[in-house]
mmCIF file of C-alpha atoms and ligand atoms in Angstrom:
data_model
loop_
_atom_site.group_PDB
_atom_site.id
_atom_site.type_symbol
_atom_site.label_atom_id
_atom_site.label_comp_id
_atom_site.label_asym_id
_atom_site.label_seq_id
_atom_site.Cartn_x
_atom_site.Cartn_y
_atom_site.Cartn_z
ATOM 1 C CA MET I 250 5.097 -4.954 -13.539
ATOM 2 C CA ALA I 251 7.886 -3.761 -15.791
ATOM 3 C CA GLU I 252 9.596 -0.483 -15.104
ATOM 4 C CA HIS I 253 7.388 2.396 -16.208
ATOM 5 C CA PRO I 254 9.428 5.376 -17.429
ATOM 6 C CA ILE I 255 7.951 8.809 -16.751
ATOM 7 C CA GLY I 256 10.160 11.520 -18.249
ATOM 8 C CA GLU I 257 13.561 11.237 -16.615
ATOM 9 C CA TRP I 258 12.428 8.897 -13.893
ATOM 10 C CA SER I 259 10.607 5.599 -13.490
ATOM 11 C CA ILE I 260 8.116 3.751 -11.315
ATOM 12 C CA ASP I 261 8.070 0.032 -10.619
ATOM 13 C CA CYS I 262 7.075 -2.570 -8.038
ATOM 14 C CA SER I 263 9.506 -5.358 -8.973
ATOM 15 C CA PHE I 264 10.680 -6.113 -5.448
ATOM 16 C CA PRO I 265 9.291 -8.186 -2.554
ATOM 17 C CA GLY I 266 6.020 -6.683 -1.339
ATOM 18 C CA GLY I 267 5.697 -4.432 -4.411
ATOM 19 C CA ASN I 268 2.250 -3.626 -5.818
ATOM 20 C CA VAL I 269 1.085 -0.854 -8.117
ATOM 21 C CA ARG I 270 -0.609 -0.135 -11.420
ATOM 22 C CA VAL I 271 0.391 2.953 -13.351
ATOM 23 C CA ASP I 272 -2.766 4.428 -14.868
ATOM 24 C CA GLY I 273 -1.292 7.602 -16.357
ATOM 25 C CA ALA I 274 1.234 10.430 -16.009
ATOM 26 C CA THR I 275 1.647 14.075 -16.917
ATOM 27 C CA GLY I 276 4.958 15.710 -16.063
ATOM 28 C CA SER I 277 5.621 14.824 -12.415
ATOM 29 C CA HIS I 278 1.990 13.978 -11.653
ATOM 30 C CA VAL I 279 1.170 10.259 -11.783
ATOM 31 C CA TRP I 280 -2.091 8.371 -11.430
ATOM 32 C CA LEU I 281 -1.686 5.012 -9.716
ATOM 33 C CA SER I 282 -3.956 2.331 -8.322
ATOM 34 C CA PRO I 283 -3.595 -0.813 -6.197
ATOM 35 C CA ASP I 284 -3.223 -3.969 -8.243
ATOM 36 C CA GLN I 285 -6.107 -6.143 -7.012
ATOM 37 C CA ARG I 286 -4.771 -9.281 -8.754
ATOM 38 C CA ASP I 287 -6.976 -12.196 -7.652
ATOM 39 C CA SER I 288 -8.770 -10.353 -4.843
ATOM 40 C CA GLN I 289 -12.493 -9.875 -5.136
ATOM 41 C CA GLY I 290 -13.765 -6.317 -4.821
ATOM 42 C CA ARG I 291 -11.404 -3.497 -3.913
ATOM 43 C CA TRP I 292 -8.695 -3.501 -1.287
ATOM 44 C CA PHE I 293 -6.132 -0.807 -0.545
ATOM 45 C CA TYR I 294 -2.603 -2.218 -0.575
ATOM 46 C CA TRP I 295 -0.096 -0.479 -2.846
ATOM 47 C CA CYS I 296 3.695 -0.186 -2.570
ATOM 48 C CA PHE I 297 5.966 1.195 -5.287
ATOM 49 C CA ARG I 298 9.454 2.517 -6.037
ATOM 50 C CA VAL I 299 10.504 5.698 -7.835
ATOM 51 C CA ARG I 300 14.005 5.872 -9.283
ATOM 52 C CA ALA I 301 16.109 8.601 -10.836
ATOM 53 C CA ALA I 302 13.783 11.261 -9.495
ATOM 54 C CA SER I 303 16.249 13.138 -7.258
ATOM 55 C CA GLY I 304 15.043 16.640 -6.525
ATOM 56 C CA SER I 305 11.604 16.058 -8.126
ATOM 57 C CA GLN I 306 8.345 17.375 -6.761
ATOM 58 C CA MET I 307 5.940 14.496 -7.201
ATOM 59 C CA ALA I 308 2.170 14.374 -7.068
ATOM 60 C CA VAL I 309 0.511 10.974 -6.860
ATOM 61 C CA THR I 310 -3.220 10.495 -7.305
ATOM 62 C CA LEU I 311 -4.950 7.266 -6.297
ATOM 63 C CA PRO I 312 -8.499 6.279 -7.277
ATOM 64 C CA ALA I 313 -9.993 7.148 -3.854
ATOM 65 C CA ALA I 314 -9.116 9.056 -0.686
ATOM 66 C CA GLU I 315 -9.727 5.855 1.325
ATOM 67 C CA LEU I 316 -6.533 4.381 -0.152
ATOM 68 C CA ILE I 317 -4.463 6.684 2.081
ATOM 69 C CA GLY I 318 -4.503 5.978 5.812
ATOM 70 C CA ALA I 319 -4.785 7.984 9.013
ATOM 71 C CA ARG I 320 -1.169 9.203 8.934
ATOM 72 C CA GLY I 321 -0.752 9.548 5.190
ATOM 73 C CA PRO I 322 1.363 7.255 3.020
ATOM 74 C CA ALA I 323 4.465 5.546 4.350
ATOM 75 C CA PHE I 324 7.801 6.361 2.698
ATOM 76 C CA SER I 325 11.376 5.106 2.660
ATOM 77 C CA LEU I 326 14.485 6.763 1.226
ATOM 78 C CA ASP I 327 16.922 3.946 1.960
ATOM 79 C CA GLY I 328 15.711 1.162 -0.293
ATOM 80 C CA GLY I 329 12.962 0.031 2.065
ATOM 81 C CA CYS I 330 15.145 -0.498 5.153
ATOM 82 C CA THR I 331 13.448 2.148 7.270
ATOM 83 C CA TRP I 332 10.012 3.696 6.884
ATOM 84 C CA ALA I 333 8.031 6.557 8.350
ATOM 85 C CA TRP I 334 4.556 7.982 7.869
ATOM 86 C CA MET I 335 4.424 11.128 5.749
ATOM 87 C CA GLY I 336 1.572 12.608 7.804
ATOM 88 C CA ARG I 337 -1.676 14.064 6.510
ATOM 89 C CA GLY I 338 -0.175 17.464 5.624
ATOM 90 C CA CYS I 339 0.948 16.207 2.207
ATOM 91 C CA VAL I 340 -2.460 14.682 1.437
ATOM 92 C CA ASP I 341 -5.261 16.371 -0.435
ATOM 93 C CA GLY I 342 -8.153 13.955 -0.985
ATOM 94 C CA ALA I 343 -6.837 11.073 -3.067
ATOM 95 C CA THR I 344 -3.593 12.923 -3.941
ATOM 96 C CA PHE I 345 -0.330 13.203 -2.030
ATOM 97 C CA HIS I 346 2.720 15.339 -2.727
ATOM 98 C CA PHE I 347 6.356 14.623 -2.002
ATOM 99 C CA ALA I 348 9.646 16.399 -2.682
ATOM 100 C CA ILE I 349 12.329 13.792 -3.298
ATOM 101 C CA PRO I 350 15.644 14.998 -1.838
ATOM 102 C CA THR I 351 18.469 15.727 -4.258
ATOM 103 C CA TRP I 352 20.654 13.089 -2.550
ATOM 104 C CA SER I 353 18.051 10.333 -2.953
ATOM 105 C CA THR I 354 18.406 7.873 -5.825
ATOM 106 C CA GLU I 355 15.354 5.849 -4.880
ATOM 107 C CA ALA I 356 12.179 6.508 -2.918
ATOM 108 C CA ARG I 357 9.494 4.016 -1.935
ATOM 109 C CA PHE I 358 5.905 4.777 -1.013
ATOM 110 C CA ALA I 359 3.217 2.489 0.366
ATOM 111 C CA ALA I 360 -0.211 2.409 1.952
ATOM 112 C CA THR I 361 1.324 0.742 5.011
ATOM 113 C CA ILE I 362 4.796 0.058 6.368
ATOM 114 C CA PRO I 363 5.884 -3.089 4.521
ATOM 115 C CA TYR I 364 7.148 -6.275 6.153
ATOM 116 C CA THR I 365 8.449 -9.183 4.088
ATOM 117 C CA GLN I 366 10.717 -12.211 4.396
ATOM 118 C CA ALA I 367 13.814 -9.955 4.437
ATOM 119 C CA ASN I 368 12.507 -8.258 7.593
ATOM 120 C CA LEU I 369 11.978 -11.570 9.349
ATOM 121 C CA ALA I 370 15.417 -12.802 8.268
ATOM 122 C CA GLN I 371 16.952 -9.647 9.689
ATOM 123 C CA PHE I 372 15.042 -10.064 12.948
ATOM 124 C CA THR I 373 15.749 -13.752 13.472
ATOM 125 C CA GLY I 374 19.378 -13.286 12.442
ATOM 126 C CA ALA I 375 20.023 -10.367 14.739
ATOM 127 C CA SER I 376 17.903 -11.070 17.820
ATOM 128 C CA SER I 377 19.677 -12.239 20.909
ATOM 129 C CA GLY I 378 18.660 -15.757 21.860
ATOM 130 C CA ARG I 379 18.199 -16.722 18.222
ATOM 131 C CA ASP I 380 19.808 -20.070 18.955
ATOM 132 C CA LEU I 381 16.728 -20.929 20.995
ATOM 133 C CA TRP I 382 14.621 -21.109 17.857
ATOM 134 C CA GLN I 383 14.096 -24.377 16.134
ATOM 135 C CA ARG I 384 13.476 -23.398 12.538
ATOM 136 C CA THR I 385 11.360 -25.935 10.703
ATOM 137 C CA VAL I 386 9.584 -25.989 7.351
ATOM 138 C CA LEU I 387 5.799 -26.019 7.634
ATOM 139 C CA CYS I 388 5.390 -26.618 3.893
ATOM 140 C CA ARG I 389 6.178 -25.173 0.504
ATOM 141 C CA THR I 390 3.831 -22.698 -1.099
ATOM 142 C CA ARG I 391 2.226 -23.178 -4.485
ATOM 143 C CA ARG I 392 5.110 -21.086 -5.898
ATOM 144 C CA GLY I 393 7.708 -23.212 -4.118
ATOM 145 C CA ARG I 394 8.586 -20.808 -1.314
ATOM 146 C CA VAL I 395 9.401 -22.144 2.137
ATOM 147 C CA VAL I 396 6.819 -21.376 4.848
ATOM 148 C CA GLU I 397 8.664 -21.432 8.112
ATOM 149 C CA ALA I 398 7.416 -22.649 11.462
ATOM 150 C CA LEU I 399 9.450 -21.419 14.417
ATOM 151 C CA ARG I 400 9.367 -23.483 17.556
ATOM 152 C CA MET I 401 10.748 -22.623 20.927
ATOM 153 C CA SER I 402 10.651 -24.360 24.263
ATOM 154 C CA SER I 403 13.242 -25.496 26.709
ATOM 155 C CA MET I 404 10.902 -28.365 27.683
ATOM 156 C CA GLY I 405 9.681 -29.320 24.190
ATOM 157 C CA GLU I 406 6.795 -31.754 24.311
ATOM 158 C CA GLY I 407 7.180 -31.887 28.087
ATOM 159 C CA ALA I 408 6.076 -28.262 28.445
ATOM 160 C CA PRO I 409 2.718 -28.113 30.233
ATOM 161 C CA LEU I 410 1.219 -25.392 28.006
ATOM 162 C CA ALA I 411 1.129 -24.729 24.268
ATOM 163 C CA LEU I 412 1.085 -21.355 22.507
ATOM 164 C CA LEU I 413 0.364 -21.046 18.783
ATOM 165 C CA VAL I 414 0.810 -17.671 17.078
ATOM 166 C CA THR I 415 0.063 -17.020 13.414
ATOM 167 C CA ALA I 416 0.275 -13.899 11.255
ATOM 168 C CA ARG I 417 -0.343 -12.782 7.688
ATOM 169 C CA HIS I 418 -3.291 -14.976 6.846
ATOM 170 C CA HIS I 419 -3.979 -11.740 4.966
ATOM 171 C CA ALA I 420 -0.797 -10.769 3.157
ATOM 172 C CA CYS I 421 -1.164 -6.987 3.296
ATOM 173 C CA GLU I 422 -1.557 -6.797 7.095
ATOM 174 C CA THR I 423 2.026 -5.791 7.704
ATOM 175 C CA LEU I 424 1.934 -4.057 11.093
ATOM 176 C CA ALA I 425 0.881 -7.358 12.668
ATOM 177 C CA SER I 426 4.365 -8.667 11.831
ATOM 178 C CA TYR I 427 6.070 -5.892 13.796
ATOM 179 C CA ALA I 428 3.880 -6.780 16.787
ATOM 180 C CA LEU I 429 4.910 -10.397 16.301
ATOM 181 C CA GLU I 430 8.574 -9.364 16.467
ATOM 182 C CA GLY I 431 7.854 -7.686 19.804
ATOM 183 C CA LEU I 432 6.100 -10.780 21.113
ATOM 184 C CA LEU I 433 9.030 -12.967 20.082
ATOM 185 C CA SER I 434 11.462 -10.523 21.717
ATOM 186 C CA GLY I 435 9.490 -10.790 24.945
ATOM 187 C CA ILE I 436 9.667 -14.581 24.787
ATOM 188 C CA LEU I 437 13.427 -14.457 24.113
ATOM 189 C CA ALA I 438 14.171 -11.854 26.765
ATOM 190 C CA GLU I 439 16.628 -12.743 29.484
ATOM 191 C CA ASP I 440 14.250 -11.672 32.212
ATOM 192 C CA GLU I 441 11.716 -13.248 34.513
ATOM 193 C CA ILE I 442 8.900 -13.146 31.957
ATOM 194 C CA GLY I 443 10.947 -14.581 29.102
ATOM 195 C CA GLY I 444 12.363 -17.283 31.353
ATOM 196 C CA TRP I 445 8.916 -18.296 32.590
ATOM 197 C CA LEU I 446 7.464 -18.433 29.086
ATOM 198 C CA ARG I 447 10.304 -20.532 27.703
ATOM 199 C CA LYS I 448 10.140 -22.925 30.638
ATOM 200 C CA ASN I 449 6.389 -23.462 30.680
ATOM 201 C CA LEU I 450 5.309 -23.073 27.069
ATOM 202 C CA ASP I 451 5.869 -25.028 23.909
ATOM 203 C CA ILE I 452 5.652 -22.200 21.371
ATOM 204 C CA LEU I 453 4.864 -22.593 17.685
ATOM 205 C CA VAL I 454 4.888 -19.537 15.416
ATOM 206 C CA ILE I 455 3.898 -19.299 11.741
ATOM 207 C CA PRO I 456 5.058 -15.779 10.796
ATOM 208 C CA PHE I 457 3.754 -15.784 7.182
ATOM 209 C CA VAL I 458 0.770 -18.038 6.550
ATOM 210 C CA ASP I 459 0.319 -16.574 3.057
ATOM 211 C CA LYS I 460 4.035 -16.395 2.204
ATOM 212 C CA ASP I 461 3.438 -16.105 -1.548
ATOM 213 C CA GLY I 462 1.082 -13.181 -1.005
ATOM 214 C CA VAL I 463 3.540 -11.406 1.304
ATOM 215 C CA GLU I 464 6.445 -11.704 -1.103
ATOM 216 C CA GLN I 465 4.415 -10.934 -4.215
ATOM 217 C CA GLY I 466 2.793 -7.887 -2.621
ATOM 218 C CA ASP I 467 -0.721 -9.260 -3.053
ATOM 219 C CA GLN I 468 -3.721 -7.856 -1.256
ATOM 220 C CA GLY I 469 -4.316 -11.361 0.133
ATOM 221 C CA LYS I 470 -7.612 -10.250 1.633
ATOM 222 C CA ASN I 471 -10.659 -11.571 -0.223
ATOM 223 C CA ARG I 472 -8.520 -13.645 -2.552
ATOM 224 C CA MET I 473 -10.763 -15.715 -4.840
ATOM 225 C CA PRO I 474 -12.366 -18.173 -4.369
ATOM 226 C CA HIS I 475 -11.633 -17.349 -0.738
ATOM 227 C CA ASP I 476 -8.615 -16.127 1.195
ATOM 228 C CA HIS I 477 -6.346 -18.034 3.586
ATOM 229 C CA ASN I 478 -8.410 -17.071 6.620
ATOM 230 C CA ARG I 479 -11.559 -18.536 5.060
ATOM 231 C CA ASP I 480 -9.888 -21.810 4.105
ATOM 232 C CA TYR I 481 -9.992 -23.898 7.267
ATOM 233 C CA PHE I 482 -13.041 -25.833 6.114
ATOM 234 C CA ASP I 483 -11.934 -26.463 2.531
ATOM 235 C CA GLY I 484 -8.131 -26.644 2.842
ATOM 236 C CA LEU I 485 -7.494 -25.212 -0.600
ATOM 237 C CA TYR I 486 -4.051 -23.834 0.297
ATOM 238 C CA PRO I 487 -1.045 -26.016 1.218
ATOM 239 C CA GLU I 488 -0.251 -23.725 4.167
ATOM 240 C CA VAL I 489 -3.691 -24.243 5.697
ATOM 241 C CA ARG I 490 -3.620 -27.991 5.102
ATOM 242 C CA ALA I 491 -0.192 -28.144 6.788
ATOM 243 C CA ILE I 492 -1.388 -26.144 9.812
ATOM 244 C CA ARG I 493 -4.472 -28.361 10.167
ATOM 245 C CA SER I 494 -2.243 -31.428 10.090
ATOM 246 C CA LEU I 495 0.606 -30.218 12.303
ATOM 247 C CA VAL I 496 -1.070 -28.304 15.111
ATOM 248 C CA PRO I 497 -3.210 -31.064 16.697
ATOM 249 C CA ARG I 498 -0.227 -33.439 16.649
ATOM 250 C CA TRP I 499 2.037 -30.784 18.148
ATOM 251 C CA SER I 500 -0.315 -29.517 20.864
ATOM 252 C CA ALA I 501 -1.412 -33.097 21.682
ATOM 253 C CA GLY I 502 -4.335 -32.009 23.831
ATOM 254 C CA ARG I 503 -2.282 -29.768 26.108
ATOM 255 C CA PRO I 504 -3.890 -26.516 27.285
ATOM 256 C CA LEU I 505 -3.539 -24.307 24.200
ATOM 257 C CA VAL I 506 -3.674 -20.584 23.530
ATOM 258 C CA ALA I 507 -4.007 -19.653 19.841
ATOM 259 C CA LEU I 508 -3.564 -16.060 18.689
ATOM 260 C CA ASP I 509 -3.910 -14.929 15.086
ATOM 261 C CA LEU I 510 -2.487 -11.449 14.433
ATOM 262 C CA HIS I 511 -4.251 -9.214 11.917
ATOM 263 C CA CYS I 512 -4.680 -5.577 10.915
ATOM 264 C CA PRO I 513 -8.196 -4.296 10.100
ATOM 265 C CA TRP I 514 -8.420 -1.851 7.154
ATOM 266 C CA LEU I 515 -7.839 1.836 6.502
ATOM 267 C CA GLY I 516 -10.391 4.319 7.748
ATOM 268 C CA GLY I 517 -13.093 4.224 10.391
ATOM 269 C CA GLU I 518 -12.872 4.924 14.103
ATOM 270 C CA ARG I 519 -13.303 1.233 15.024
ATOM 271 C CA ASN I 520 -10.146 0.467 13.054
ATOM 272 C CA GLU I 521 -8.079 2.826 15.186
ATOM 273 C CA ARG I 522 -8.169 0.676 18.294
ATOM 274 C CA VAL I 523 -6.315 -2.503 19.224
ATOM 275 C CA TYR I 524 -8.786 -5.245 20.041
ATOM 276 C CA PHE I 525 -9.304 -8.952 20.506
ATOM 277 C CA VAL I 526 -12.063 -10.610 18.504
ATOM 278 C CA GLY I 527 -14.295 -13.074 20.310
ATOM 279 C CA GLY I 528 -15.856 -16.304 19.114
ATOM 280 C CA PRO I 529 -19.222 -17.767 20.143
ATOM 281 C CA ASP I 530 -17.834 -19.881 23.021
ATOM 282 C CA PRO I 531 -18.578 -18.001 26.284
ATOM 283 C CA GLY I 532 -15.862 -19.857 28.191
ATOM 284 C CA GLN I 533 -13.171 -18.787 25.731
ATOM 285 C CA TRP I 534 -14.511 -15.239 25.704
ATOM 286 C CA ARG I 535 -14.017 -15.142 29.496
ATOM 287 C CA GLU I 536 -10.439 -16.292 28.958
ATOM 288 C CA VAL I 537 -9.899 -13.563 26.344
ATOM 289 C CA LYS I 538 -11.093 -11.050 28.922
ATOM 290 C CA ALA I 539 -8.704 -12.465 31.529
ATOM 291 C CA LEU I 540 -5.758 -12.160 29.098
ATOM 292 C CA SER I 541 -6.924 -8.680 28.094
ATOM 293 C CA THR I 542 -7.099 -7.566 31.705
ATOM 294 C CA CYS I 543 -3.476 -8.647 32.167
ATOM 295 C CA LEU I 544 -2.489 -6.791 28.991
ATOM 296 C CA GLU I 545 -4.266 -3.623 30.009
ATOM 297 C CA ALA I 546 -2.740 -3.688 33.500
ATOM 298 C CA GLY I 547 0.815 -4.461 32.389
ATOM 299 C CA GLN I 548 1.295 -2.353 29.272
ATOM 300 C CA ALA I 549 4.360 -0.168 28.955
ATOM 301 C CA PRO I 550 3.636 3.360 30.210
ATOM 302 C CA VAL I 551 5.214 4.920 27.109
ATOM 303 C CA GLY I 552 6.176 3.813 23.638
ATOM 304 C CA GLY I 553 3.568 1.127 23.020
ATOM 305 C CA LEU I 554 -0.042 1.115 21.885
ATOM 306 C CA ARG I 555 -2.661 1.910 24.481
ATOM 307 C CA PHE I 556 -4.981 -1.064 24.838
ATOM 308 C CA ALA I 557 -8.343 -1.124 26.615
ATOM 309 C CA THR I 558 -10.252 -4.349 27.294
ATOM 310 C CA ALA I 559 -13.459 -2.419 26.630
ATOM 311 C CA ASP I 560 -12.406 -2.127 22.967
ATOM 312 C CA ASN I 561 -12.600 -5.897 22.410
ATOM 313 C CA MET I 562 -15.158 -7.062 19.864
ATOM 314 C CA ALA I 563 -17.545 -9.677 21.223
ATOM 315 C CA PHE I 564 -19.099 -12.297 18.972
ATOM 316 C CA GLY I 565 -22.174 -10.757 17.384
ATOM 317 C CA GLU I 566 -20.760 -7.224 17.384
ATOM 318 C CA ASP I 567 -20.041 -5.233 14.217
ATOM 319 C CA TRP I 568 -18.542 -7.436 11.459
ATOM 320 C CA ASN I 569 -17.954 -10.300 13.909
ATOM 321 C CA ASN I 570 -21.356 -11.848 13.446
ATOM 322 C CA GLY I 571 -21.182 -15.012 11.433
ATOM 323 C CA PHE I 572 -21.106 -18.693 12.321
ATOM 324 C CA ASP I 573 -20.075 -19.126 8.688
ATOM 325 C CA LEU I 574 -16.859 -17.205 9.419
ATOM 326 C CA GLU I 575 -16.406 -19.281 12.552
ATOM 327 C CA MET I 576 -16.466 -22.459 10.487
ATOM 328 C CA LYS I 577 -13.943 -21.222 7.940
ATOM 329 C CA SER I 578 -11.449 -19.025 9.816
ATOM 330 C CA PHE I 579 -8.254 -20.004 11.600
ATOM 331 C CA SER I 580 -9.506 -18.752 14.969
ATOM 332 C CA GLY I 581 -12.782 -20.641 14.613
ATOM 333 C CA TRP I 582 -10.930 -23.816 13.656
ATOM 334 C CA ALA I 583 -8.450 -23.443 16.538
ATOM 335 C CA SER I 584 -11.283 -22.784 19.002
ATOM 336 C CA ARG I 585 -12.443 -26.364 18.476
ATOM 337 C CA LEU I 586 -9.068 -28.054 19.065
ATOM 338 C CA PRO I 587 -8.660 -30.421 22.025
ATOM 339 C CA GLY I 588 -7.322 -28.589 25.092
ATOM 340 C CA ILE I 589 -8.019 -25.105 23.747
ATOM 341 C CA ARG I 590 -8.218 -22.409 26.434
ATOM 342 C CA LEU I 591 -8.692 -19.512 24.121
ATOM 343 C CA SER I 592 -8.506 -18.801 20.429
ATOM 344 C CA SER I 593 -8.713 -15.208 19.317
ATOM 345 C CA VAL I 594 -7.763 -12.726 16.632
ATOM 346 C CA VAL I 595 -5.804 -9.638 17.663
ATOM 347 C CA GLU I 596 -6.488 -6.647 15.415
ATOM 348 C CA ILE I 597 -3.617 -4.125 15.299
ATOM 349 C CA PRO I 598 -4.383 -0.867 13.462
ATOM 350 C CA TYR I 599 -2.244 0.256 10.545
ATOM 351 C CA ALA I 600 -1.347 3.772 11.613
ATOM 352 C CA SER I 601 -3.305 5.080 14.599
ATOM 353 C CA ALA I 602 -4.413 3.387 17.819
ATOM 354 C CA ASN I 603 -6.385 5.470 20.304
ATOM 355 C CA GLY I 604 -4.600 8.536 18.947
ATOM 356 C CA GLN I 605 -1.121 7.039 19.193
ATOM 357 C CA GLU I 606 1.069 6.416 16.192
ATOM 358 C CA VAL I 607 1.401 2.812 15.079
ATOM 359 C CA ASN I 608 4.857 2.214 13.623
ATOM 360 C CA PRO I 609 7.450 -0.571 13.824
ATOM 361 C CA HIS I 610 8.645 0.577 17.241
ATOM 362 C CA SER I 611 5.261 1.021 18.929
ATOM 363 C CA ALA I 612 3.934 -2.211 17.418
ATOM 364 C CA ARG I 613 6.982 -4.054 18.767
ATOM 365 C CA VAL I 614 6.469 -2.577 22.232
ATOM 366 C CA PHE I 615 2.849 -3.704 22.074
ATOM 367 C CA GLY I 616 3.966 -7.218 21.125
ATOM 368 C CA HIS I 617 6.408 -7.231 24.034
ATOM 369 C CA ASP I 618 3.542 -6.189 26.306
ATOM 370 C CA LEU I 619 1.546 -9.119 24.947
ATOM 371 C CA ALA I 620 4.330 -11.507 25.998
ATOM 372 C CA GLY I 621 4.134 -10.110 29.535
ATOM 373 C CA ALA I 622 0.363 -10.438 29.523
ATOM 374 C CA LEU I 623 0.562 -14.088 28.417
ATOM 375 C CA ALA I 624 2.954 -14.848 31.281
ATOM 376 C CA ALA I 625 0.728 -13.083 33.809
ATOM 377 C CA TYR I 626 -2.434 -14.749 32.493
ATOM 378 C CA LEU I 627 -1.023 -18.260 32.209
ATOM 379 C CA SER I 628 0.856 -18.214 35.512
ATOM 380 C CA GLY I 629 -2.082 -16.791 37.459
HETATM 381 ZN ZN1 LIG N 963 -6.931 -9.938 8.408
#
């Protein structure tokens, strides 16, 4: 979208992760909507920038109240480096209000706290132990972007166990990436847990399955004719074809744990809990429970997201009810790989989890807890 001037100031989304449509404006009141692009139906992701609006009182109206989450919009005043939730106090139905400080030259607002390639580059460049990563190219996207596959193991193919972690099959599910950072930090940590994981696991991580969608700010969810997490039967997308080709060769029949990190959607009590999603295989569901029990018992007393095994979603419950989904999704595909011990989706809420705030810090702590749980579960 080109820059859209509104009086003295302007709105645009011409940056990684940007997404908005400007529907109208009167004075400092603007009407915006999420750009659905090639997604079927309506999804909620929007993320835009306001410039030259220092000292302005803004009112933003979206098409529906459901497009603003449990803790209000997210905002950034430093060019998207740091974000916080605005809270619900500024929200009235589908409208939110914001006073841009006089010192601010640029403000960003979004339905969620964004996470793009720049965030991952910052994390992998700054994290201690970064030399332990083997950075490989999974494939190139249809737009020519590199999809990275991170691999880590001190034993390589000699490691007795294999761990595969994927995220952003659905581009807009940004908080999952902060949890992934926490998980990677736990694996890299110079402590007993990190040491055990690196020694015993061959770890393969695909941080952005739908890299184009992440960078373009697409919804990703319900992309037509189907999205990346419904593509494991057809193999329409190069990323999915590359995963289907690489993973069986890499895991080579070793005992394998496959976790696919997601966020649910805005609104609804069920979406304000962290949970694992089960498949139809009762043996793998028992393994999910064993991992969950370790996670529940070992979670950080403060700072993370409270997780309860009882919140997990068994196969047949709620939306998790289709063998059709099982045939087409990543987790269903991975659940049929040789050596698989468990394949599951982890759903991480956007803004609220059992009453606690979900933000980059708490999602990272949760991911770190997940690393500890994997060590406890796999070493038990
Ligand atoms: Zn998802």
